[in-house]
Amino acid sequence: MNDVLFVVGDTPVSVGAALVGMAAMALLVLLAIAAVIARGLHGGNAATLAQTRRAAELEQRLSDLIRYQSEANGRVDAMGRALAGRQAEMAKAMSERLDSVTHRFGHSLTQSTRYTMQSLQALHERLGIIDRAHDNLTELTDQVTTLRDVLANKQARGAFGQARMESIVQDGLPKGGYAFQYTLPNGKRPDCVVLLPDQRPLCIDAKFPLEAVTALREARSDAEKKAAAQQLRTDVMRHVDDIAGKYLIPGETQDTALMFVPSESVYAEIHDGFDDVIQKAYRARVVLVSPSLLMLAIQVMQQILKDARMRDAADQIRTEVLHLSDDLARLRERVSKLQTHFGQVNDDVRQILVSADKIERRAARIEELDFAAPETPAPPSNPEAPLAQERDLFASRAFKIDEVSAG
């Protein structure tokens, strides 16, 4: 009993002490179990009551929950119906909106298609215009190239000026009022002459020296421009002297000759920059004319030719006027005779009306059986004799009127 089983700290524990401790612990366990059992028996009634209350509360809550659930189901149904209505309205609105959008989209697409077609048509027309303009530009380029080639050749350039001058003259003057390559008494042949009424032709020269003008335009430095200007003066004055010496024949041609410049720009350049050349040409009785000035001169000469033809026809016009005056006098005489006959006819008609009034009065007296003696002298034995005489007189007047009208 006194044997040491183990040591707790510094205190040895013997077998007896261990047994006593174990017995004490067993007693304590039994006491604890008894206490627990007693507590369990005492708390069973309270738990049952509490459980009953809890069951009642749970049943109440369950009924409330069922009621709440039914209310919630009603609300859910109402919300479902409302949601279905809203959904139907929304679907209808969406359908209407979609139809409207589809209609507007279709209309807009149709308009866009029409506008696109119109734009494409306008674009096609403009492209056609551009193509025609391109063709015209190409043709114009070819013409300019041809004109440049023509102007580069002296003979071709002279033919170009000659052709332009001839077209202006032919358009402005009648046939017989001009002649090309006309031979003058000295044997010279100007490019064109205008046959004026005084039998002295006006000479026109179309061989203007354009080489100096081309050189002046192509000059770059001042020295080249000065040399080209001097060459232009020399060439123009030499040509002026040639025209004056060949085509101005006293008593045979007009006192003035025309030098045709086939370009308005060349004429303007010479007129503005070479006034001394223009003045010297005037003093030499040679006038430089551009195409427009030549047209004006041709119009003046056309009027001169017309006046000359009027003067040539003046005698014939005077004779015709005299014949017209004679015809007018005869017409006046015949109208006077006709007026006289008409006056006689008026008198005859007036007398016929008087006789008709008398006949009417006699007829009225016959109707009234008024056989009283008349105040006027007794009528002839044949009462229709005055009427016959007046009818014969009227017929003779009418015959005379017919004769006058036939004459």
CSV table of C-alpha atoms in Angstrom, one decimal:
chain,number,residue,atom,x,y,z
A,1,MET,CA,0.0,0.0,0.0
A,2,ASN,CA,2.9,2.2,0.8
A,3,ASP,CA,4.7,1.4,-2.5
A,4,VAL,CA,5.3,4.5,-4.6
A,5,LEU,CA,3.7,4.3,-7.9
A,6,PHE,CA,4.8,7.7,-9.4
A,7,VAL,CA,6.1,11.1,-8.3
A,8,VAL,CA,4.1,14.2,-8.9
A,9,GLY,CA,6.5,17.1,-8.7
A,10,ASP,CA,8.5,16.4,-5.5
A,11,THR,CA,5.7,14.4,-3.8
A,12,PRO,CA,5.7,10.6,-4.2
A,13,VAL,CA,2.3,9.0,-4.7
A,14,SER,CA,1.7,5.6,-3.2
A,15,VAL,CA,-0.7,2.8,-4.2
A,16,GLY,CA,-3.0,3.5,-1.3
A,17,ALA,CA,-3.2,7.2,-2.1
A,18,ALA,CA,-3.9,6.3,-5.6
A,19,LEU,CA,-6.7,4.0,-4.7
A,20,VAL,CA,-8.2,6.7,-2.4
A,21,GLY,CA,-8.0,9.2,-5.1
A,22,MET,CA,-9.6,6.9,-7.6
A,23,ALA,CA,-12.5,6.2,-5.2
A,24,ALA,CA,-13.0,9.8,-4.6
A,25,MET,CA,-13.1,10.5,-8.4
A,26,ALA,CA,-15.6,7.7,-8.9
A,27,LEU,CA,-17.8,9.2,-6.2
A,28,LEU,CA,-17.6,12.5,-7.8
A,29,VAL,CA,-18.6,11.0,-11.2
A,30,LEU,CA,-21.6,9.3,-9.7
A,31,LEU,CA,-22.7,12.5,-8.0
A,32,ALA,CA,-22.4,14.3,-11.3
A,33,ILE,CA,-24.4,11.7,-13.1
A,34,ALA,CA,-27.1,11.8,-10.5
A,35,ALA,CA,-27.2,15.6,-10.7
A,36,VAL,CA,-27.5,15.4,-14.5
A,37,ILE,CA,-30.3,12.9,-14.3
A,38,ALA,CA,-32.2,14.9,-11.7
A,39,ARG,CA,-31.8,18.0,-13.9
A,40,GLY,CA,-33.0,16.1,-16.9
A,41,LEU,CA,-36.1,15.0,-15.1
A,42,HIS,CA,-36.8,18.5,-13.8
A,43,GLY,CA,-36.2,20.2,-17.2
A,44,GLY,CA,-38.4,17.8,-19.3
A,45,ASN,CA,-41.7,19.5,-18.5
A,46,ALA,CA,-40.3,23.0,-19.3
A,47,ALA,CA,-38.9,21.7,-22.6
A,48,THR,CA,-42.2,20.2,-23.5
A,49,LEU,CA,-44.0,23.5,-22.8
A,50,ALA,CA,-41.4,25.4,-24.7
A,51,GLN,CA,-41.7,23.0,-27.6
A,52,THR,CA,-45.4,23.3,-27.5
A,53,ARG,CA,-45.1,27.1,-27.7
A,54,ARG,CA,-42.6,26.8,-30.4
A,55,ALA,CA,-44.8,24.5,-32.3
A,56,ALA,CA,-47.7,27.0,-32.0
A,57,GLU,CA,-45.5,29.8,-33.0
A,58,LEU,CA,-44.2,27.7,-35.9
A,59,GLU,CA,-47.7,26.9,-37.0
A,60,GLN,CA,-48.7,30.6,-36.8
A,61,ARG,CA,-45.7,31.5,-38.8
A,62,LEU,CA,-46.4,28.7,-41.2
A,63,SER,CA,-50.0,30.0,-41.7
A,64,ASP,CA,-48.6,33.6,-42.1
A,65,LEU,CA,-46.1,32.3,-44.5
A,66,ILE,CA,-48.8,30.5,-46.5
A,67,ARG,CA,-50.9,33.7,-46.5
A,68,TYR,CA,-47.9,35.7,-47.5
A,69,GLN,CA,-47.1,33.2,-50.2
A,70,SER,CA,-50.7,33.4,-51.5
A,71,GLU,CA,-50.5,37.1,-51.5
A,72,ALA,CA,-47.2,36.9,-53.2
A,73,ASN,CA,-48.6,34.5,-55.8
A,74,GLY,CA,-51.5,37.0,-56.4
A,75,ARG,CA,-49.0,39.8,-56.8
A,76,VAL,CA,-46.8,37.7,-59.0
A,77,ASP,CA,-49.9,36.9,-61.1
A,78,ALA,CA,-50.8,40.5,-61.3
A,79,MET,CA,-47.3,41.5,-62.1
A,80,GLY,CA,-47.2,38.7,-64.7
A,81,ARG,CA,-50.4,40.0,-66.3
A,82,ALA,CA,-49.1,43.6,-66.1
A,83,LEU,CA,-45.8,42.4,-67.5
A,84,ALA,CA,-47.6,40.5,-70.3
A,85,GLY,CA,-49.7,43.6,-71.1
A,86,ARG,CA,-46.6,45.8,-71.1
A,87,GLN,CA,-44.8,43.2,-73.1
A,88,ALA,CA,-47.7,43.1,-75.6
A,89,GLU,CA,-47.8,46.9,-75.8
A,90,MET,CA,-44.0,47.0,-76.1
A,91,ALA,CA,-44.1,44.4,-78.8
A,92,LYS,CA,-46.9,46.4,-80.6
A,93,ALA,CA,-44.9,49.6,-80.3
A,94,MET,CA,-41.8,47.9,-81.4
A,95,SER,CA,-43.7,46.4,-84.4
A,96,GLU,CA,-45.1,49.8,-85.3
A,97,ARG,CA,-41.7,51.4,-84.8
A,98,LEU,CA,-40.2,48.7,-86.9
A,99,ASP,CA,-42.8,49.2,-89.6
A,100,SER,CA,-42.3,52.9,-89.5
A,101,VAL,CA,-38.5,52.5,-89.6
A,102,THR,CA,-38.9,50.0,-92.4
A,103,HIS,CA,-41.2,52.3,-94.4
A,104,ARG,CA,-38.9,55.3,-93.8
A,105,PHE,CA,-35.9,53.2,-94.6
A,106,GLY,CA,-37.5,51.9,-97.8
A,107,HIS,CA,-38.6,55.5,-98.8
A,108,SER,CA,-35.2,56.8,-98.0
A,109,LEU,CA,-33.6,54.0,-99.9
A,110,THR,CA,-35.9,54.7,-102.9
A,111,GLN,CA,-35.0,58.4,-102.8
A,112,SER,CA,-31.4,57.6,-102.4
A,113,THR,CA,-31.6,55.2,-105.3
A,114,ARG,CA,-33.4,57.8,-107.4
A,115,TYR,CA,-30.9,60.5,-106.4
A,116,THR,CA,-28.1,58.1,-107.1
A,117,MET,CA,-29.5,57.3,-110.5
A,118,GLN,CA,-29.9,61.0,-111.2
A,119,SER,CA,-26.4,61.7,-110.0
A,120,LEU,CA,-25.1,58.9,-112.1
A,121,GLN,CA,-27.1,60.2,-115.1
A,122,ALA,CA,-25.8,63.7,-114.5
A,123,LEU,CA,-22.3,62.3,-114.1
A,124,HIS,CA,-22.7,60.3,-117.3
A,125,GLU,CA,-23.8,63.5,-119.1
A,126,ARG,CA,-20.9,65.4,-117.7
A,127,LEU,CA,-18.6,62.7,-118.7
A,128,GLY,CA,-20.1,62.9,-122.2
A,129,ILE,CA,-19.5,66.6,-122.2
A,130,ILE,CA,-16.0,66.1,-120.9
A,131,ASP,CA,-15.4,63.5,-123.7
A,132,ARG,CA,-16.7,65.9,-126.3
A,133,ALA,CA,-14.6,68.7,-124.8
A,134,HIS,CA,-11.6,66.4,-124.9
A,135,ASP,CA,-12.4,65.6,-128.5
A,136,ASN,CA,-12.8,69.3,-129.3
A,137,LEU,CA,-9.6,70.1,-127.4
A,138,THR,CA,-7.8,67.3,-129.3
A,139,GLU,CA,-9.1,68.7,-132.6
A,140,LEU,CA,-8.2,72.2,-131.5
A,141,THR,CA,-4.7,71.0,-130.6
A,142,ASP,CA,-4.4,69.5,-134.0
A,143,GLN,CA,-5.6,72.7,-135.6
A,144,VAL,CA,-3.2,74.7,-133.6
A,145,THR,CA,-0.4,72.4,-134.6
A,146,THR,CA,-1.5,72.7,-138.2
A,147,LEU,CA,-1.7,76.5,-137.8
A,148,ARG,CA,1.8,76.5,-136.3
A,149,ASP,CA,3.1,74.4,-139.2
A,150,VAL,CA,1.4,76.8,-141.6
A,151,LEU,CA,2.8,79.9,-139.9
A,152,ALA,CA,6.3,78.3,-139.9
A,153,ASN,CA,6.3,78.1,-143.7
A,154,LYS,CA,6.5,81.4,-145.5
A,155,GLN,CA,4.5,80.2,-148.6
A,156,ALA,CA,1.9,78.5,-146.4
A,157,ARG,CA,1.7,81.6,-144.2
A,158,GLY,CA,1.1,83.8,-147.3
A,159,ALA,CA,-1.6,81.4,-148.5
A,160,PHE,CA,-3.2,81.6,-145.0
A,161,GLY,CA,-3.3,85.4,-145.1
A,162,GLN,CA,-4.6,85.3,-148.7
A,163,ALA,CA,-7.4,82.8,-147.8
A,164,ARG,CA,-8.5,84.9,-144.8
A,165,MET,CA,-8.6,88.1,-146.8
A,166,GLU,CA,-10.5,86.4,-149.6
A,167,SER,CA,-13.1,85.1,-147.2
A,168,ILE,CA,-13.7,88.6,-145.7
A,169,VAL,CA,-14.0,90.2,-149.2
A,170,GLN,CA,-16.3,87.5,-150.5
A,171,ASP,CA,-18.6,87.7,-147.5
A,172,GLY,CA,-18.9,91.5,-147.7
A,173,LEU,CA,-19.0,92.4,-151.4
A,174,PRO,CA,-21.3,91.2,-154.2
A,175,LYS,CA,-19.9,89.3,-157.2
A,176,GLY,CA,-18.5,91.7,-159.7
A,177,GLY,CA,-17.4,94.2,-157.1
A,178,TYR,CA,-14.0,92.6,-156.5
A,179,ALA,CA,-11.4,90.5,-158.3
A,180,PHE,CA,-8.4,88.3,-157.2
A,181,GLN,CA,-5.1,88.4,-159.0
A,182,TYR,CA,-6.3,91.3,-161.1
A,183,THR,CA,-3.8,92.6,-163.7
A,184,LEU,CA,-3.1,96.3,-163.5
A,185,PRO,CA,-2.0,98.4,-166.5
A,186,ASN,CA,1.6,98.1,-165.4
A,187,GLY,CA,1.4,94.3,-165.4
A,188,LYS,CA,1.5,93.9,-161.6
A,189,ARG,CA,-1.1,91.6,-160.0
A,190,PRO,CA,-2.2,92.5,-156.5
A,191,ASP,CA,-3.8,89.8,-154.3
A,192,CYS,CA,-7.2,91.5,-154.5
A,193,VAL,CA,-8.8,94.6,-156.0
A,194,VAL,CA,-12.1,96.2,-155.1
A,195,LEU,CA,-13.8,97.6,-158.3
A,196,LEU,CA,-15.2,101.0,-157.2
A,197,PRO,CA,-17.6,103.1,-159.3
A,198,ASP,CA,-15.0,105.5,-160.7
A,199,GLN,CA,-13.4,102.5,-162.5
A,200,ARG,CA,-10.2,102.9,-160.4
A,201,PRO,CA,-9.6,99.7,-158.3
A,202,LEU,CA,-8.5,99.7,-154.7
A,203,CYS,CA,-5.6,97.3,-154.2
A,204,ILE,CA,-5.3,95.0,-151.2
A,205,ASP,CA,-2.0,93.1,-150.4
A,206,ALA,CA,-2.1,90.1,-148.1
A,207,LYS,CA,1.7,89.3,-148.0
A,208,PHE,CA,2.5,90.7,-144.6
A,209,PRO,CA,6.1,89.9,-143.4
A,210,LEU,CA,5.5,87.9,-140.2
A,211,GLU,CA,9.0,86.5,-139.8
A,212,ALA,CA,10.2,89.7,-138.0
A,213,VAL,CA,7.2,89.5,-135.7
A,214,THR,CA,7.9,85.9,-134.8
A,215,ALA,CA,11.6,86.8,-134.2
A,216,LEU,CA,10.5,89.7,-131.9
A,217,ARG,CA,8.3,87.4,-129.9
A,218,GLU,CA,10.9,84.7,-129.5
A,219,ALA,CA,13.6,87.2,-128.5
A,220,ARG,CA,14.9,86.8,-124.9
A,221,SER,CA,17.6,89.4,-124.3
A,222,ASP,CA,17.3,93.1,-124.8
A,223,ALA,CA,19.8,93.0,-127.6
A,224,GLU,CA,17.8,90.3,-129.4
A,225,LYS,CA,14.6,92.3,-128.9
A,226,LYS,CA,16.2,95.5,-130.2
A,227,ALA,CA,17.6,93.7,-133.3
A,228,ALA,CA,14.2,92.0,-134.0
A,229,ALA,CA,12.4,95.4,-133.6
A,230,GLN,CA,14.8,97.0,-136.1
A,231,GLN,CA,14.3,94.1,-138.5
A,232,LEU,CA,10.5,94.4,-138.2
A,233,ARG,CA,10.7,98.1,-139.1
A,234,THR,CA,12.9,97.4,-142.0
A,235,ASP,CA,10.7,94.5,-143.4
A,236,VAL,CA,7.5,96.4,-143.0
A,237,MET,CA,8.7,99.6,-144.6
A,238,ARG,CA,10.3,97.6,-147.4
A,239,HIS,CA,6.9,96.0,-148.0
A,240,VAL,CA,5.1,99.3,-147.8
A,241,ASP,CA,7.5,100.7,-150.4
A,242,ASP,CA,6.8,97.7,-152.7
A,243,ILE,CA,3.1,98.2,-152.4
A,244,ALA,CA,3.3,101.9,-153.1
A,245,GLY,CA,5.5,101.3,-156.1
A,246,LYS,CA,3.5,98.5,-157.6
A,247,TYR,CA,-0.1,99.2,-156.8
A,248,LEU,CA,-0.4,103.0,-156.7
A,249,ILE,CA,-0.7,104.1,-160.3
A,250,PRO,CA,-1.9,107.8,-160.8
A,251,GLY,CA,-5.1,107.9,-162.7
A,252,GLU,CA,-5.4,104.1,-162.9
A,253,THR,CA,-5.8,103.0,-159.3
A,254,GLN,CA,-7.0,104.5,-156.1
A,255,ASP,CA,-4.7,106.8,-154.2
A,256,THR,CA,-4.6,104.5,-151.3
A,257,ALA,CA,-3.7,100.8,-150.9
A,258,LEU,CA,-4.4,98.4,-148.1
A,259,MET,CA,-1.9,96.1,-146.4
A,260,PHE,CA,-3.7,93.2,-144.7
A,261,VAL,CA,-2.4,92.0,-141.4
A,262,PRO,CA,-4.0,88.5,-140.8
A,263,SER,CA,-3.8,88.7,-137.0
A,264,GLU,CA,-5.4,91.1,-134.6
A,265,SER,CA,-2.7,90.6,-132.0
A,266,VAL,CA,0.1,91.3,-134.5
A,267,TYR,CA,-1.8,94.4,-135.7
A,268,ALA,CA,-2.2,95.6,-132.1
A,269,GLU,CA,1.4,95.0,-131.3
A,270,ILE,CA,2.6,96.9,-134.4
A,271,HIS,CA,0.2,99.7,-133.8
A,272,ASP,CA,1.2,100.1,-130.1
A,273,GLY,CA,5.0,99.5,-130.4
A,274,PHE,CA,5.8,100.8,-133.9
A,275,ASP,CA,3.9,104.1,-134.3
A,276,ASP,CA,6.7,105.5,-136.6
A,277,VAL,CA,6.1,102.6,-139.0
A,278,ILE,CA,2.3,103.3,-139.1
A,279,GLN,CA,2.9,107.0,-139.7
A,280,LYS,CA,5.4,106.4,-142.5
A,281,ALA,CA,3.0,103.9,-144.1
A,282,TYR,CA,0.2,106.6,-144.0
A,283,ARG,CA,2.5,109.1,-145.6
A,284,ALA,CA,3.2,106.5,-148.3
A,285,ARG,CA,-0.6,106.1,-148.8
A,286,VAL,CA,-0.6,102.5,-147.5
A,287,VAL,CA,-3.0,101.7,-144.7
A,288,LEU,CA,-2.4,98.7,-142.5
A,289,VAL,CA,-5.7,96.9,-141.6
A,290,SER,CA,-6.5,94.0,-139.3
A,291,PRO,CA,-9.3,91.5,-140.1
A,292,SER,CA,-11.9,93.6,-138.2
A,293,LEU,CA,-10.8,96.9,-139.9
A,294,LEU,CA,-10.9,95.2,-143.3
A,295,MET,CA,-14.5,94.1,-142.5
A,296,LEU,CA,-15.4,97.7,-141.7
A,297,ALA,CA,-13.7,99.0,-144.9
A,298,ILE,CA,-15.5,96.3,-147.0
A,299,GLN,CA,-18.8,97.4,-145.5
A,300,VAL,CA,-18.1,101.1,-146.4
A,301,MET,CA,-17.2,100.0,-149.9
A,302,GLN,CA,-20.3,97.9,-150.2
A,303,GLN,CA,-22.4,101.0,-149.3
A,304,ILE,CA,-20.5,103.0,-152.0
A,305,LEU,CA,-21.2,100.4,-154.6
A,306,LYS,CA,-24.9,100.4,-153.6
A,307,ASP,CA,-25.1,104.2,-153.9
A,308,ALA,CA,-23.5,103.9,-157.3
A,309,ARG,CA,-26.0,101.4,-158.4
A,310,MET,CA,-28.8,103.7,-157.1
A,311,ARG,CA,-27.3,106.6,-159.1
A,312,ASP,CA,-27.1,104.4,-162.2
A,313,ALA,CA,-30.8,103.4,-161.8
A,314,ALA,CA,-31.9,107.0,-161.0
A,315,ASP,CA,-33.1,107.6,-164.7
A,316,GLN,CA,-35.1,104.4,-164.7
A,317,ILE,CA,-36.6,105.2,-161.3
A,318,ARG,CA,-37.5,108.7,-162.5
A,319,THR,CA,-39.2,107.3,-165.6
A,320,GLU,CA,-41.1,104.8,-163.5
A,321,VAL,CA,-42.2,107.6,-161.2
A,322,LEU,CA,-43.5,109.6,-164.1
A,323,HIS,CA,-45.5,106.6,-165.4
A,324,LEU,CA,-46.8,106.1,-161.9
A,325,SER,CA,-47.9,109.8,-161.8
A,326,ASP,CA,-49.7,109.4,-165.1
A,327,ASP,CA,-51.5,106.3,-163.9
A,328,LEU,CA,-52.4,108.2,-160.7
A,329,ALA,CA,-53.8,111.1,-162.7
A,330,ARG,CA,-55.9,108.7,-164.9
A,331,LEU,CA,-57.1,107.0,-161.8
A,332,ARG,CA,-58.1,110.3,-160.2
A,333,GLU,CA,-60.0,111.3,-163.4
A,334,ARG,CA,-61.9,108.1,-163.5
A,335,VAL,CA,-62.7,108.4,-159.8
A,336,SER,CA,-64.1,111.9,-160.5
A,337,LYS,CA,-66.2,110.6,-163.4
A,338,LEU,CA,-67.5,107.8,-161.2
A,339,GLN,CA,-68.3,110.3,-158.5
A,340,THR,CA,-70.3,112.3,-161.0
A,341,HIS,CA,-72.2,109.3,-162.1
A,342,PHE,CA,-72.8,108.3,-158.5
A,343,GLY,CA,-74.3,111.8,-158.0
A,344,GLN,CA,-76.6,111.4,-160.9
A,345,VAL,CA,-77.6,108.0,-159.6
A,346,ASN,CA,-78.4,109.6,-156.3
A,347,ASP,CA,-80.6,112.1,-158.0
A,348,ASP,CA,-82.4,109.4,-160.0
A,349,VAL,CA,-82.9,107.4,-156.8
A,350,ARG,CA,-84.3,110.4,-155.0
A,351,GLN,CA,-86.7,111.0,-157.9
A,352,ILE,CA,-87.7,107.3,-157.8
A,353,LEU,CA,-88.3,107.6,-154.1
A,354,VAL,CA,-90.6,110.7,-154.8
A,355,SER,CA,-92.5,108.7,-157.4
A,356,ALA,CA,-92.8,105.8,-155.0
A,357,ASP,CA,-94.2,108.1,-152.3
A,358,LYS,CA,-96.8,109.4,-154.9
A,359,ILE,CA,-97.7,105.8,-155.8
A,360,GLU,CA,-98.1,105.0,-152.1
A,361,ARG,CA,-100.3,107.9,-151.5
A,362,ARG,CA,-102.5,107.0,-154.5
A,363,ALA,CA,-102.8,103.5,-153.3
A,364,ALA,CA,-103.8,104.8,-149.9
A,365,ARG,CA,-106.5,107.0,-151.5
A,366,ILE,CA,-107.7,104.0,-153.5
A,367,GLU,CA,-108.0,102.0,-150.3
A,368,GLU,CA,-110.0,104.8,-148.7
A,369,LEU,CA,-112.1,105.1,-151.9
A,370,ASP,CA,-111.2,108.7,-152.0
A,371,PHE,CA,-112.1,109.7,-155.6
A,372,ALA,CA,-112.2,113.4,-155.0
A,373,ALA,CA,-110.7,115.6,-157.6
A,374,PRO,CA,-107.0,116.0,-157.0
A,375,GLU,CA,-105.5,119.4,-156.6
A,376,THR,CA,-102.6,118.6,-159.0
A,377,PRO,CA,-103.1,118.4,-162.7
A,378,ALA,CA,-104.7,115.3,-164.0
A,379,PRO,CA,-102.4,112.3,-164.6
A,380,PRO,CA,-101.8,111.0,-168.1
A,381,SER,CA,-104.0,108.4,-169.5
A,382,ASN,CA,-101.3,105.7,-168.7
A,383,PRO,CA,-100.5,105.9,-165.0
A,384,GLU,CA,-97.6,103.5,-165.3
A,385,ALA,CA,-95.8,105.7,-167.9
A,386,PRO,CA,-93.8,107.8,-165.3
A,387,LEU,CA,-92.6,104.6,-163.6
A,388,ALA,CA,-91.5,103.2,-167.0
A,389,GLN,CA,-89.6,106.3,-167.8
A,390,GLU,CA,-87.9,106.4,-164.5
A,391,ARG,CA,-86.9,102.7,-164.8
A,392,ASP,CA,-85.4,103.4,-168.2
A,393,LEU,CA,-83.5,106.4,-166.8
A,394,PHE,CA,-82.2,104.3,-163.9
A,395,ALA,CA,-81.1,101.5,-166.3
A,396,SER,CA,-79.3,104.0,-168.6
A,397,ARG,CA,-77.5,105.5,-165.5
A,398,ALA,CA,-76.5,102.0,-164.4
A,399,PHE,CA,-75.2,101.2,-167.9
A,400,LYS,CA,-73.1,104.3,-167.8
A,401,ILE,CA,-71.7,103.3,-164.4
A,402,ASP,CA,-70.8,99.9,-165.7
A,403,GLU,CA,-69.0,101.5,-168.7
A,404,VAL,CA,-67.0,103.7,-166.4
A,405,SER,CA,-66.1,100.8,-164.2
A,406,ALA,CA,-65.1,98.7,-167.2
A,407,GLY,CA,-63.0,101.6,-168.5
